[in-house]
Coordinates of C-alpha atoms in Angstrom, one line a residue:
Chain A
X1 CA 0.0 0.0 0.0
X2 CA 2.4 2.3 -1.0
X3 CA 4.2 3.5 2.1
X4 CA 1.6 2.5 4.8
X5 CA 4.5 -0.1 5.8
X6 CA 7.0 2.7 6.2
X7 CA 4.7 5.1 7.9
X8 CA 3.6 2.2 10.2
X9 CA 7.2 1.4 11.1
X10 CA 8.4 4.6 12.1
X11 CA 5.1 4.9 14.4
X12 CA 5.6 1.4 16.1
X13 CA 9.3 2.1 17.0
X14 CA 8.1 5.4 18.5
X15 CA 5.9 3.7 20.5
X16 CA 8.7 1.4 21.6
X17 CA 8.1 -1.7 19.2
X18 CA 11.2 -3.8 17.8
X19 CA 10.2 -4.3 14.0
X20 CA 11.0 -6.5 11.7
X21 CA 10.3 -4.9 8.2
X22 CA 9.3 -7.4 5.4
X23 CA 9.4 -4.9 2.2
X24 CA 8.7 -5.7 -1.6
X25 CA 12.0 -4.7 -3.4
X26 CA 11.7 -0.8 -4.4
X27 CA 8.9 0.1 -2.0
X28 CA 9.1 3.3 0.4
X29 CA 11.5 2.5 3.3
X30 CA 11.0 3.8 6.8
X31 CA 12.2 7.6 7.4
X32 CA 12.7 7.6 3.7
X33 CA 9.0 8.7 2.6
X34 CA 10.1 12.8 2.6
X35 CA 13.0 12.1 -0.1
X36 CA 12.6 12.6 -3.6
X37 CA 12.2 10.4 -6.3
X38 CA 15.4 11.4 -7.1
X39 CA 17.8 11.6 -4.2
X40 CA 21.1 11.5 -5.3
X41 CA 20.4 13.9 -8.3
X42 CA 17.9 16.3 -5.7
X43 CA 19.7 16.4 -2.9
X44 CA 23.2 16.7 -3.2
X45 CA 26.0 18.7 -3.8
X46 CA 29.8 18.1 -3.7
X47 CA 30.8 22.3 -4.0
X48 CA 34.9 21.2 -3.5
X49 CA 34.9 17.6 -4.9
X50 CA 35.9 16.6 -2.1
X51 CA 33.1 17.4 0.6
X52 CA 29.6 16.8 0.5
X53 CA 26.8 18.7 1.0
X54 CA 22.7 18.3 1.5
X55 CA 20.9 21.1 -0.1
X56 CA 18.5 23.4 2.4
X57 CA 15.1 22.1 1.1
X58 CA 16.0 18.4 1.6
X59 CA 18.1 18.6 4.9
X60 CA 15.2 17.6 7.2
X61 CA 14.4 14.6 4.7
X62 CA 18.2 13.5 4.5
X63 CA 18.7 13.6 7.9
X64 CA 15.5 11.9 8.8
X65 CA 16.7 8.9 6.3
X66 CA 20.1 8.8 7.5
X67 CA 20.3 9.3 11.4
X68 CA 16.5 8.4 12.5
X69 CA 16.7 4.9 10.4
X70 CA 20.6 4.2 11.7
X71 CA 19.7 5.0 15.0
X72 CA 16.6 2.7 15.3
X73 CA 18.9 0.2 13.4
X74 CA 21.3 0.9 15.8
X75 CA 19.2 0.4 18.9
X76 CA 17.8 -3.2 17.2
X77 CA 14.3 -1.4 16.9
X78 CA 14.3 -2.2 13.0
X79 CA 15.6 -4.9 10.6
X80 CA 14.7 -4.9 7.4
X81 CA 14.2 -7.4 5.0
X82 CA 13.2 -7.7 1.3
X83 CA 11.3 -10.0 -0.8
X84 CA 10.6 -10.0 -4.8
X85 CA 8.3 -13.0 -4.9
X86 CA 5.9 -14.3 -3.2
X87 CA 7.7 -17.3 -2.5
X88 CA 10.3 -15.7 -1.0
X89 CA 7.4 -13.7 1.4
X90 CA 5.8 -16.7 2.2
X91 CA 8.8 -18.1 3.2
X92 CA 9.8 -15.6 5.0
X93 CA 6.7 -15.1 6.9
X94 CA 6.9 -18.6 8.0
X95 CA 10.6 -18.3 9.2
X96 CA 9.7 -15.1 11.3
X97 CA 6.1 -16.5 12.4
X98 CA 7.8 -20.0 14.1
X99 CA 11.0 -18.2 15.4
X100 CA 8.3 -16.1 17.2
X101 CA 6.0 -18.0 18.4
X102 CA 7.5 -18.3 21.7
X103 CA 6.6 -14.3 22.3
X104 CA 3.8 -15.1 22.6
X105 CA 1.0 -12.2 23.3
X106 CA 3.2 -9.4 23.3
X107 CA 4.5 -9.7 19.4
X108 CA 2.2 -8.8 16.9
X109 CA 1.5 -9.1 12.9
X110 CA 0.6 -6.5 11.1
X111 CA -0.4 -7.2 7.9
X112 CA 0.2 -4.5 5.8
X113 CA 1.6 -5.6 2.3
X114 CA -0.3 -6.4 -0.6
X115 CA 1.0 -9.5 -1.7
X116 CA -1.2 -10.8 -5.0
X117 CA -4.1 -13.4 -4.5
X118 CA -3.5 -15.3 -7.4
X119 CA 0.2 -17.0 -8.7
X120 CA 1.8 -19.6 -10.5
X121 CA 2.6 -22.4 -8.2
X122 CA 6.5 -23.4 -8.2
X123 CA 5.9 -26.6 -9.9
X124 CA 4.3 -25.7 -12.4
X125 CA 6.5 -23.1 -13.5
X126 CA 8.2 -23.7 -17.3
X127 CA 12.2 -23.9 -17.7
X128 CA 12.5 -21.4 -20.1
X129 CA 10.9 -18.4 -21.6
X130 CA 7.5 -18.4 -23.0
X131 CA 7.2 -18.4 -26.7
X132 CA 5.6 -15.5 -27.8
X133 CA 4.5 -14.8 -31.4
X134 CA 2.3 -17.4 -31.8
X135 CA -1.4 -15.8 -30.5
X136 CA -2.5 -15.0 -27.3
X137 CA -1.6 -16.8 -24.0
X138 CA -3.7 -18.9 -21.7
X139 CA -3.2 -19.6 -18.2
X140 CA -4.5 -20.4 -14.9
X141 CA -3.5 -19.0 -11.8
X142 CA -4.0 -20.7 -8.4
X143 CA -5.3 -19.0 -5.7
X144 CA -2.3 -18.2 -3.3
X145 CA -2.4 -20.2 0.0
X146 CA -4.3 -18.8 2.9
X147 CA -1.2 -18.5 5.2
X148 CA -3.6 -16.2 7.2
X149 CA -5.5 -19.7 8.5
X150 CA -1.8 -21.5 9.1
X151 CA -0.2 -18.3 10.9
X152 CA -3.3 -17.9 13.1
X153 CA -3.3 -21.8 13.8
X154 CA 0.1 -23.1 13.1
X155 CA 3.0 -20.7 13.7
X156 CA 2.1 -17.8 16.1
X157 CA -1.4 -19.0 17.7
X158 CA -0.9 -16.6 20.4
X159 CA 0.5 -13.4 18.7
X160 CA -1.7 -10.4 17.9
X161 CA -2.6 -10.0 14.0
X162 CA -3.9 -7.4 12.2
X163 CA -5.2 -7.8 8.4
X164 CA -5.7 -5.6 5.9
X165 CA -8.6 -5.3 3.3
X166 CA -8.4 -2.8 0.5
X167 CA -11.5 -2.5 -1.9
X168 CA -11.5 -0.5 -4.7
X169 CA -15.6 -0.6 -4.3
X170 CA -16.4 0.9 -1.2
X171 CA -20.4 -0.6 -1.0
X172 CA -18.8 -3.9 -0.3
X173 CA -15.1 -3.1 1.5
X174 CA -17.0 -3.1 5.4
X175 CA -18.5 -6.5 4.6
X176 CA -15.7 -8.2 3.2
X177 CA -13.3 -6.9 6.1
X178 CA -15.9 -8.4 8.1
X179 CA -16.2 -11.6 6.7
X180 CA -12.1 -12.1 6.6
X181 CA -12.1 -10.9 10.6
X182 CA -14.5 -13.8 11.0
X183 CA -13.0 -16.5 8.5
X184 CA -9.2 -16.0 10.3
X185 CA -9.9 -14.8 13.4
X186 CA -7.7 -12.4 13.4
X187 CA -7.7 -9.4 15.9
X188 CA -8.5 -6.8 14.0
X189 CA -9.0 -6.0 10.1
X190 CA -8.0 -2.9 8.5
X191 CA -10.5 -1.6 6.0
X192 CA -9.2 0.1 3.2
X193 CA -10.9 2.0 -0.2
X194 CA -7.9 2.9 -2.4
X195 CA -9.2 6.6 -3.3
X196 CA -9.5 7.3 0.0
X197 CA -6.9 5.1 1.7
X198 CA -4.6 7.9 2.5
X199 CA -7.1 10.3 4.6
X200 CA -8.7 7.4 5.7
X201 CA -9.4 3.6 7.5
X202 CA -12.0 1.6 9.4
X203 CA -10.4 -0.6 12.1
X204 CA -13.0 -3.2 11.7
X205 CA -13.0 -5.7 15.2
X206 CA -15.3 -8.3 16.4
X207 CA -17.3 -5.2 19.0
X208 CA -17.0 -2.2 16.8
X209 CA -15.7 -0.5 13.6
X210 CA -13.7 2.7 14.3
X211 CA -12.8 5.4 11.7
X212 CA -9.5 7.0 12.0
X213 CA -8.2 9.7 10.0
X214 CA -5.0 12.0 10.1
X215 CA -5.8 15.1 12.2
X216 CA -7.5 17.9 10.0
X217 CA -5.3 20.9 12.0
X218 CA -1.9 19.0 11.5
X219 CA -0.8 19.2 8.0
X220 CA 1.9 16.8 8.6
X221 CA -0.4 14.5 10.1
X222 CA -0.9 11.0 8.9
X223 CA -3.2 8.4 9.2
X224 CA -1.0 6.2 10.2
X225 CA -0.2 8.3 13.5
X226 CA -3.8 7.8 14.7
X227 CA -3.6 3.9 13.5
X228 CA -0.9 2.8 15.3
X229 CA -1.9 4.3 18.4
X230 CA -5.0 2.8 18.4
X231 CA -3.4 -0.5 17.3
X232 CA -0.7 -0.5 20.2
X233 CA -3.3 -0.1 22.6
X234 CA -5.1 -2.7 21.7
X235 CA -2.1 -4.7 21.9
X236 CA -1.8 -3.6 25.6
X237 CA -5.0 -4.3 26.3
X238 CA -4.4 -7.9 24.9
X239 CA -1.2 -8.8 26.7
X240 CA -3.0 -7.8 29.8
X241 CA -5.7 -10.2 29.1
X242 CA -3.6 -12.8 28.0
X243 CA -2.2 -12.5 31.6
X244 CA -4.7 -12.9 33.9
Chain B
X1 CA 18.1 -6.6 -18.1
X2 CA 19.3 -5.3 -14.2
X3 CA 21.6 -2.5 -14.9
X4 CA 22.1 -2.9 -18.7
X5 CA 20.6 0.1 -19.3
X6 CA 22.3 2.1 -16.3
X7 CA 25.8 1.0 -17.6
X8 CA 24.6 1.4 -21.6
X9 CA 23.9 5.0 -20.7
X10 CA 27.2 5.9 -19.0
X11 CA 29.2 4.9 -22.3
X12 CA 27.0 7.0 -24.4
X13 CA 27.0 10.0 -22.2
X14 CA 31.1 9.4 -22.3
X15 CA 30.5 8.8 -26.2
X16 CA 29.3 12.2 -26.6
X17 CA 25.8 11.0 -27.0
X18 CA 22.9 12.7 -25.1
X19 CA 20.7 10.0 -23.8
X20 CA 17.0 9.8 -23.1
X21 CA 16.8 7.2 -20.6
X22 CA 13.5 5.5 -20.5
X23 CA 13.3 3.2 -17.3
X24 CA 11.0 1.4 -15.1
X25 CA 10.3 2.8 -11.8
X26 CA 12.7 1.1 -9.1
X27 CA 15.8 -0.1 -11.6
X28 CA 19.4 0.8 -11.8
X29 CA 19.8 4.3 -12.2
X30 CA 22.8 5.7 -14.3
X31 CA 25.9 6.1 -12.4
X32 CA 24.3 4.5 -9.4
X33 CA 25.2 0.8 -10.3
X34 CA 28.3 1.0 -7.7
X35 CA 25.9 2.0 -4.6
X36 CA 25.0 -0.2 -2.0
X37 CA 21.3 -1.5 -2.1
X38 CA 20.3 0.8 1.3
X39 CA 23.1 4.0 0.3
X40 CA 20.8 6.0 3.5
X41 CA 21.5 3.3 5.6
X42 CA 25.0 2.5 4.7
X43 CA 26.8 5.3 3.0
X44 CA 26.3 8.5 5.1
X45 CA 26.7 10.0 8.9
X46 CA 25.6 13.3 10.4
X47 CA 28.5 13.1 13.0
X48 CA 27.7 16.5 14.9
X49 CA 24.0 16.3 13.4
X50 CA 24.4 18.7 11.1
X51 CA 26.9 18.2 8.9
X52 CA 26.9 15.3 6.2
X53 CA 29.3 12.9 6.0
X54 CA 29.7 10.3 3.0
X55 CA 31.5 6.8 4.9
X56 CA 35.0 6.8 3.0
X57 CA 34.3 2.7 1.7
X58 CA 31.2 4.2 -0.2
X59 CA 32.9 7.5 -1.3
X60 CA 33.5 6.8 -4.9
X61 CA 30.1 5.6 -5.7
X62 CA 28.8 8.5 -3.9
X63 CA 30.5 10.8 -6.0
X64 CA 29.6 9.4 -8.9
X65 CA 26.2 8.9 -8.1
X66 CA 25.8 13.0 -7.2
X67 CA 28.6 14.4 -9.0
X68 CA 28.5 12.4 -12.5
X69 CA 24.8 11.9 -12.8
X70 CA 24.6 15.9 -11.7
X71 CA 27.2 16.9 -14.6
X72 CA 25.3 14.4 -17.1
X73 CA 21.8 16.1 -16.8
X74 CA 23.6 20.1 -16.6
X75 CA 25.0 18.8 -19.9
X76 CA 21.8 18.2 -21.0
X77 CA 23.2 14.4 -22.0
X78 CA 21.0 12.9 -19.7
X79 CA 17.1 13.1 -19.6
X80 CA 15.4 10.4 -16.9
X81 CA 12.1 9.0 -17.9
X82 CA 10.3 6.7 -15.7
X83 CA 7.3 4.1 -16.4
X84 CA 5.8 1.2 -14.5
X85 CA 3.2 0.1 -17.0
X86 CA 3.8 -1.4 -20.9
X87 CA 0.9 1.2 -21.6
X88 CA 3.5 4.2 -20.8
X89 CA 6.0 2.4 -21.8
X90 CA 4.1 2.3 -25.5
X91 CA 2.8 5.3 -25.3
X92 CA 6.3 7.5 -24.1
X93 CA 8.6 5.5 -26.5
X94 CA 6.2 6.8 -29.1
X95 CA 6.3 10.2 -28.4
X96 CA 10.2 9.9 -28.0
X97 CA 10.1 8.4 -31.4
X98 CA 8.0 11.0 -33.6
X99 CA 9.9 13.4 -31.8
X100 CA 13.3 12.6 -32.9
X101 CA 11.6 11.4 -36.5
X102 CA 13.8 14.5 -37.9
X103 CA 17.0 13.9 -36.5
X104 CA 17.1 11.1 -39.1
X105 CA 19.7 8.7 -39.4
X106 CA 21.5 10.8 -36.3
X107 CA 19.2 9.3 -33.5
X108 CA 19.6 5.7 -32.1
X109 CA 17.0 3.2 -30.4
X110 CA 18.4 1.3 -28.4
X111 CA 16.1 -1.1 -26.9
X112 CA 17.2 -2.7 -23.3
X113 CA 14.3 -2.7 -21.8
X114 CA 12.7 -6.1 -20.9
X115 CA 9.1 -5.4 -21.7
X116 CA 6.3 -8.0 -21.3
X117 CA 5.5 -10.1 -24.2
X118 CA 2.2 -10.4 -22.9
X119 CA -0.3 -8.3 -21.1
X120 CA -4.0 -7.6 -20.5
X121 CA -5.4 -4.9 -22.7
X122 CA -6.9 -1.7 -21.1
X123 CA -10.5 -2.3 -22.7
X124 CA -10.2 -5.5 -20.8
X125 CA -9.2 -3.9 -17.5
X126 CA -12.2 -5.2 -14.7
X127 CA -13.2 -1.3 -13.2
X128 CA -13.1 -3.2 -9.4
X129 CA -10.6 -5.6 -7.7
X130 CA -10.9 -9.8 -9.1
X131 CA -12.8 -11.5 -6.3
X132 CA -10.5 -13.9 -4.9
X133 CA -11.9 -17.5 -2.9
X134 CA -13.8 -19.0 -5.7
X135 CA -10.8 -21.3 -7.0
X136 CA -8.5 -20.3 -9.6
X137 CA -8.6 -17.6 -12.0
X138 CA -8.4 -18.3 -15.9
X139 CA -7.2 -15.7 -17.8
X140 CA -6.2 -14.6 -21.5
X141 CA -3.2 -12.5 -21.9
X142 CA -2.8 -10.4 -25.6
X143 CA 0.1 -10.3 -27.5
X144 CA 2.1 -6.6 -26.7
X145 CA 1.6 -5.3 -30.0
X146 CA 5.1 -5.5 -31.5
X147 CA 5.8 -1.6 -32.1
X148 CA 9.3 -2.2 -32.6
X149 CA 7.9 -2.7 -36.4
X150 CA 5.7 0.2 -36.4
X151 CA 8.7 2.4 -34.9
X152 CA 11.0 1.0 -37.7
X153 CA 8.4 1.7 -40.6
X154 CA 6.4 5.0 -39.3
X155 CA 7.9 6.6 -35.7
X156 CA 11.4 6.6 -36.9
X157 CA 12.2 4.8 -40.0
X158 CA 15.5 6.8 -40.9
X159 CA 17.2 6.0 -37.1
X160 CA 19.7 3.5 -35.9
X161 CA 18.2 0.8 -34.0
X162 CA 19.5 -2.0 -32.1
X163 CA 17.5 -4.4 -30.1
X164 CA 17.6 -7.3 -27.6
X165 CA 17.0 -10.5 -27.1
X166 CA 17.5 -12.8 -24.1
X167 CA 16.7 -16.5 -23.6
X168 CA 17.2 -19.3 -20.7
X169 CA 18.5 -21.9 -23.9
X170 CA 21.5 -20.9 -25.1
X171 CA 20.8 -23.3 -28.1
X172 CA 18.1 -21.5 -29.2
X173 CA 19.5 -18.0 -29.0
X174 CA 21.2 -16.9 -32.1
X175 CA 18.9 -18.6 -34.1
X176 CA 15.8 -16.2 -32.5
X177 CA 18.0 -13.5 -32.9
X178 CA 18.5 -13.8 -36.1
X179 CA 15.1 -14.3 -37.0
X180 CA 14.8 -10.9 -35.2
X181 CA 16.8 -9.3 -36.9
X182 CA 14.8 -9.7 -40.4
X183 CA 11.4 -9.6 -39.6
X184 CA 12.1 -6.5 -38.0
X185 CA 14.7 -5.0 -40.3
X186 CA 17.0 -3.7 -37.2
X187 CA 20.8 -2.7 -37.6
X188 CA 21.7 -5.4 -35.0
X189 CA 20.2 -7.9 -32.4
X190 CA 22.0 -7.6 -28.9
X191 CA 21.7 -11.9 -27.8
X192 CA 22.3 -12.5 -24.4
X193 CA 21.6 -15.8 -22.1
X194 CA 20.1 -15.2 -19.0
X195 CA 22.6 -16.7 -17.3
X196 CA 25.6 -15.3 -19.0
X197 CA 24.7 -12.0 -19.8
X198 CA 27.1 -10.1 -17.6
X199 CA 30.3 -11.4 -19.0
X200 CA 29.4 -12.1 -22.7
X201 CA 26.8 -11.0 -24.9
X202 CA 26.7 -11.6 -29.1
X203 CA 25.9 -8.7 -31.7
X204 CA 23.9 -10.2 -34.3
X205 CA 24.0 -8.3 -37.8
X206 CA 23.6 -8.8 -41.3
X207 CA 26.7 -9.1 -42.4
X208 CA 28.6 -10.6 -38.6
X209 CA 27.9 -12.1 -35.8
X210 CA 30.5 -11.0 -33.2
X211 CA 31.1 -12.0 -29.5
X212 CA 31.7 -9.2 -27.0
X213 CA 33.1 -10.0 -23.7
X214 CA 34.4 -8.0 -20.9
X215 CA 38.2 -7.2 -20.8
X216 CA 40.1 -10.3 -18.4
X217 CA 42.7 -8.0 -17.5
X218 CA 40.5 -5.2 -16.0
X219 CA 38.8 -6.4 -13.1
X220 CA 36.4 -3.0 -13.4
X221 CA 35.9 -3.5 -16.6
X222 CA 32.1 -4.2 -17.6
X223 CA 30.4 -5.8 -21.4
X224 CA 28.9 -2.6 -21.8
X225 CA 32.4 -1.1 -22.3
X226 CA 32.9 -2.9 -25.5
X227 CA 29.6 -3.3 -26.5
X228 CA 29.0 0.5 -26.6
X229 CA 32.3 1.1 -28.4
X230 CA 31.2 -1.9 -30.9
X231 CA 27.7 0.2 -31.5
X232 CA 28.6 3.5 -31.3
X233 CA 31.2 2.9 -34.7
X234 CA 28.4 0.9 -36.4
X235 CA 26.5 3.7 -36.0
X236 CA 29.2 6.5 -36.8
X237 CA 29.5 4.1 -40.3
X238 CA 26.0 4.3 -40.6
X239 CA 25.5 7.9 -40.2
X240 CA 27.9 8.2 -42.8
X241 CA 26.4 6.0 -45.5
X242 CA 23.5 7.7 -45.3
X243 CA 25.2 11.1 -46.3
X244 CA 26.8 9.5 -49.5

């Protein structure tokens, strides 16, 4: 979802969360959603050849991605890890759901990356290149396993998960986010409608729905801010009943 | 074809050519293939917090990431155009192409850029998201429409053009290439195997088919190196013959 993830991110290690980033090669990084497209054409300079500079109107942005993501690096707050296909995120996802199941209540997924709901399963997956030049191509896509069941049931039964649901249709998004809380049982789902996914989510869980937006009077205010906080409470509130 | 295109483009800008680059969002930028994948996280320090620093293992590509890139597009030998669909893609090498219709025999296409073969027309585009949990999902892909005829015979008929073509089977390689090369009446065919396209690649002509390899000696030394010097004299040659 663009840079949910990295907004996310920076908002959980404020909050004191360890975070391990699972990123799509070339997405938005955390601290890095103020640069440029362009950063090492925008924002540079070298005035001797020999020393560096960071031009005025991109300082805060530089030193955001440079010394707020080393020092939560630094202080094992963030690790960061890519995938390209959804193999390699599955996989992944096991590996990190298994080595922390032992946490328990207190660690929590949060669900954020739009992998695709359809793929070629491995097998079935040809040598070589397709032939092209001989008329259109057919082919059948499997539905991508429901890791959602197996993580909720299998690797981390205890941990806290949050889904997401993004709709471009909004008549049907509330429903379907409903339905999926229901079918996985996961903690909370975050309802999405891509036109308006940016100003605005439904946290949709099993005794309410709550809208949260960025703050009107803030202009550097993201929804995110408001999502998190809402999220890491929620969390709190289920660690504490987890121990009583 | 990873950072074909990024390396391709430094030896023309250093040939004197000026270079529209024409890239997919998220590839190797030019003069940015010797950065580290992370550069925020790995190649800079703000040691009193506000004054830069570049780490002195990452200085090099640093400099030539900001200072050659920098001097490339003040030289107005370097324009940067990104895409992430085939429909820009299309579309912008279009408009690049009647564009430059007049500079004749003077302009070169030189076409790195793995597109898709196949692809799902915009009149077939579904308005809302594919429903997913109702088994698997049949679909027909389209042939791209192969422009790279229509550029040769209306866009640009009068320019160099070179294009490329990589397979998994070595055995079948020149052969396709080749074939290539007449149906769509290109000055060469660039052949490269998947698997051994960094060190070796095979320029595939009417008259020659000649192997280009990166120099043994030089451990710096890249295919593009050779292969740019190999094109940019065909071209010289055919610049020429077309003024006699």
């Amino acid at each position: 979802m663009r840079n949910r993830g990295a907004a996310s991110t920076e908002n959980f290690v404020k909050a004191g969360y360890a975070v391990i980033f699972l990123y799509r090669r070339g997405t938005c990084q955390p601290y890095c959603r103020s640069l440029p497209d362009d950063p090492f054409l925008e924002c540079f300079e070298f005035p001797d050849k020999t020393n560096i500079q960071v031009n005025a109107s991109h300082l805060e942005a530089v030193k955001m991605a440079v010394m707020d993501q080393q020092e939560a690096v630094a202080e094992a707050r963030l690790i960061k890890l890519p995938f390209s296909t959804i193999y390699e995120y599955l996989q992944m996802l096991r590996l990190i759901a298994t080595a922390l199941k032992d946490v328990g209540p207190c660690s929590m997924f949060y669900l954020a990356a739009a992998v695709s709901d359809f793929y070629v399963p491995w097998k079935s997956m040809t040598e070589h290149k397709i032939e092209s030049g001989s008329g259109p191509l057919d082919i059948r896509l499997a539905q991508v396993p429901k890791m959602l069941s197996i993580l909720r049931t299998n690797w981390a039964p205890e941990a806290f998960c949050i889904s997401f649901k993004l709709e471009t249709d909004s008549k049907i998004l509330i429903e379907k986010a409903t339905k999926a809380l229901r079918k996985y049982k996961v903690h909370a789902v975050v309802a999405n409608e891509l036109s308006t996914r940016k100003e605005e989510v439904v946290v949709v869980s099993s005794n309410s729905n709550v809208v949260v937006r960025c703050d009107r009077e803030k202009p550097e205010s993201i929804v995110e801010d408001n999502l998190i906080r809402l999220i890491v409470d929620r969390h709190s509130a289920y660690i504490k009943e987890s121990h009583t």
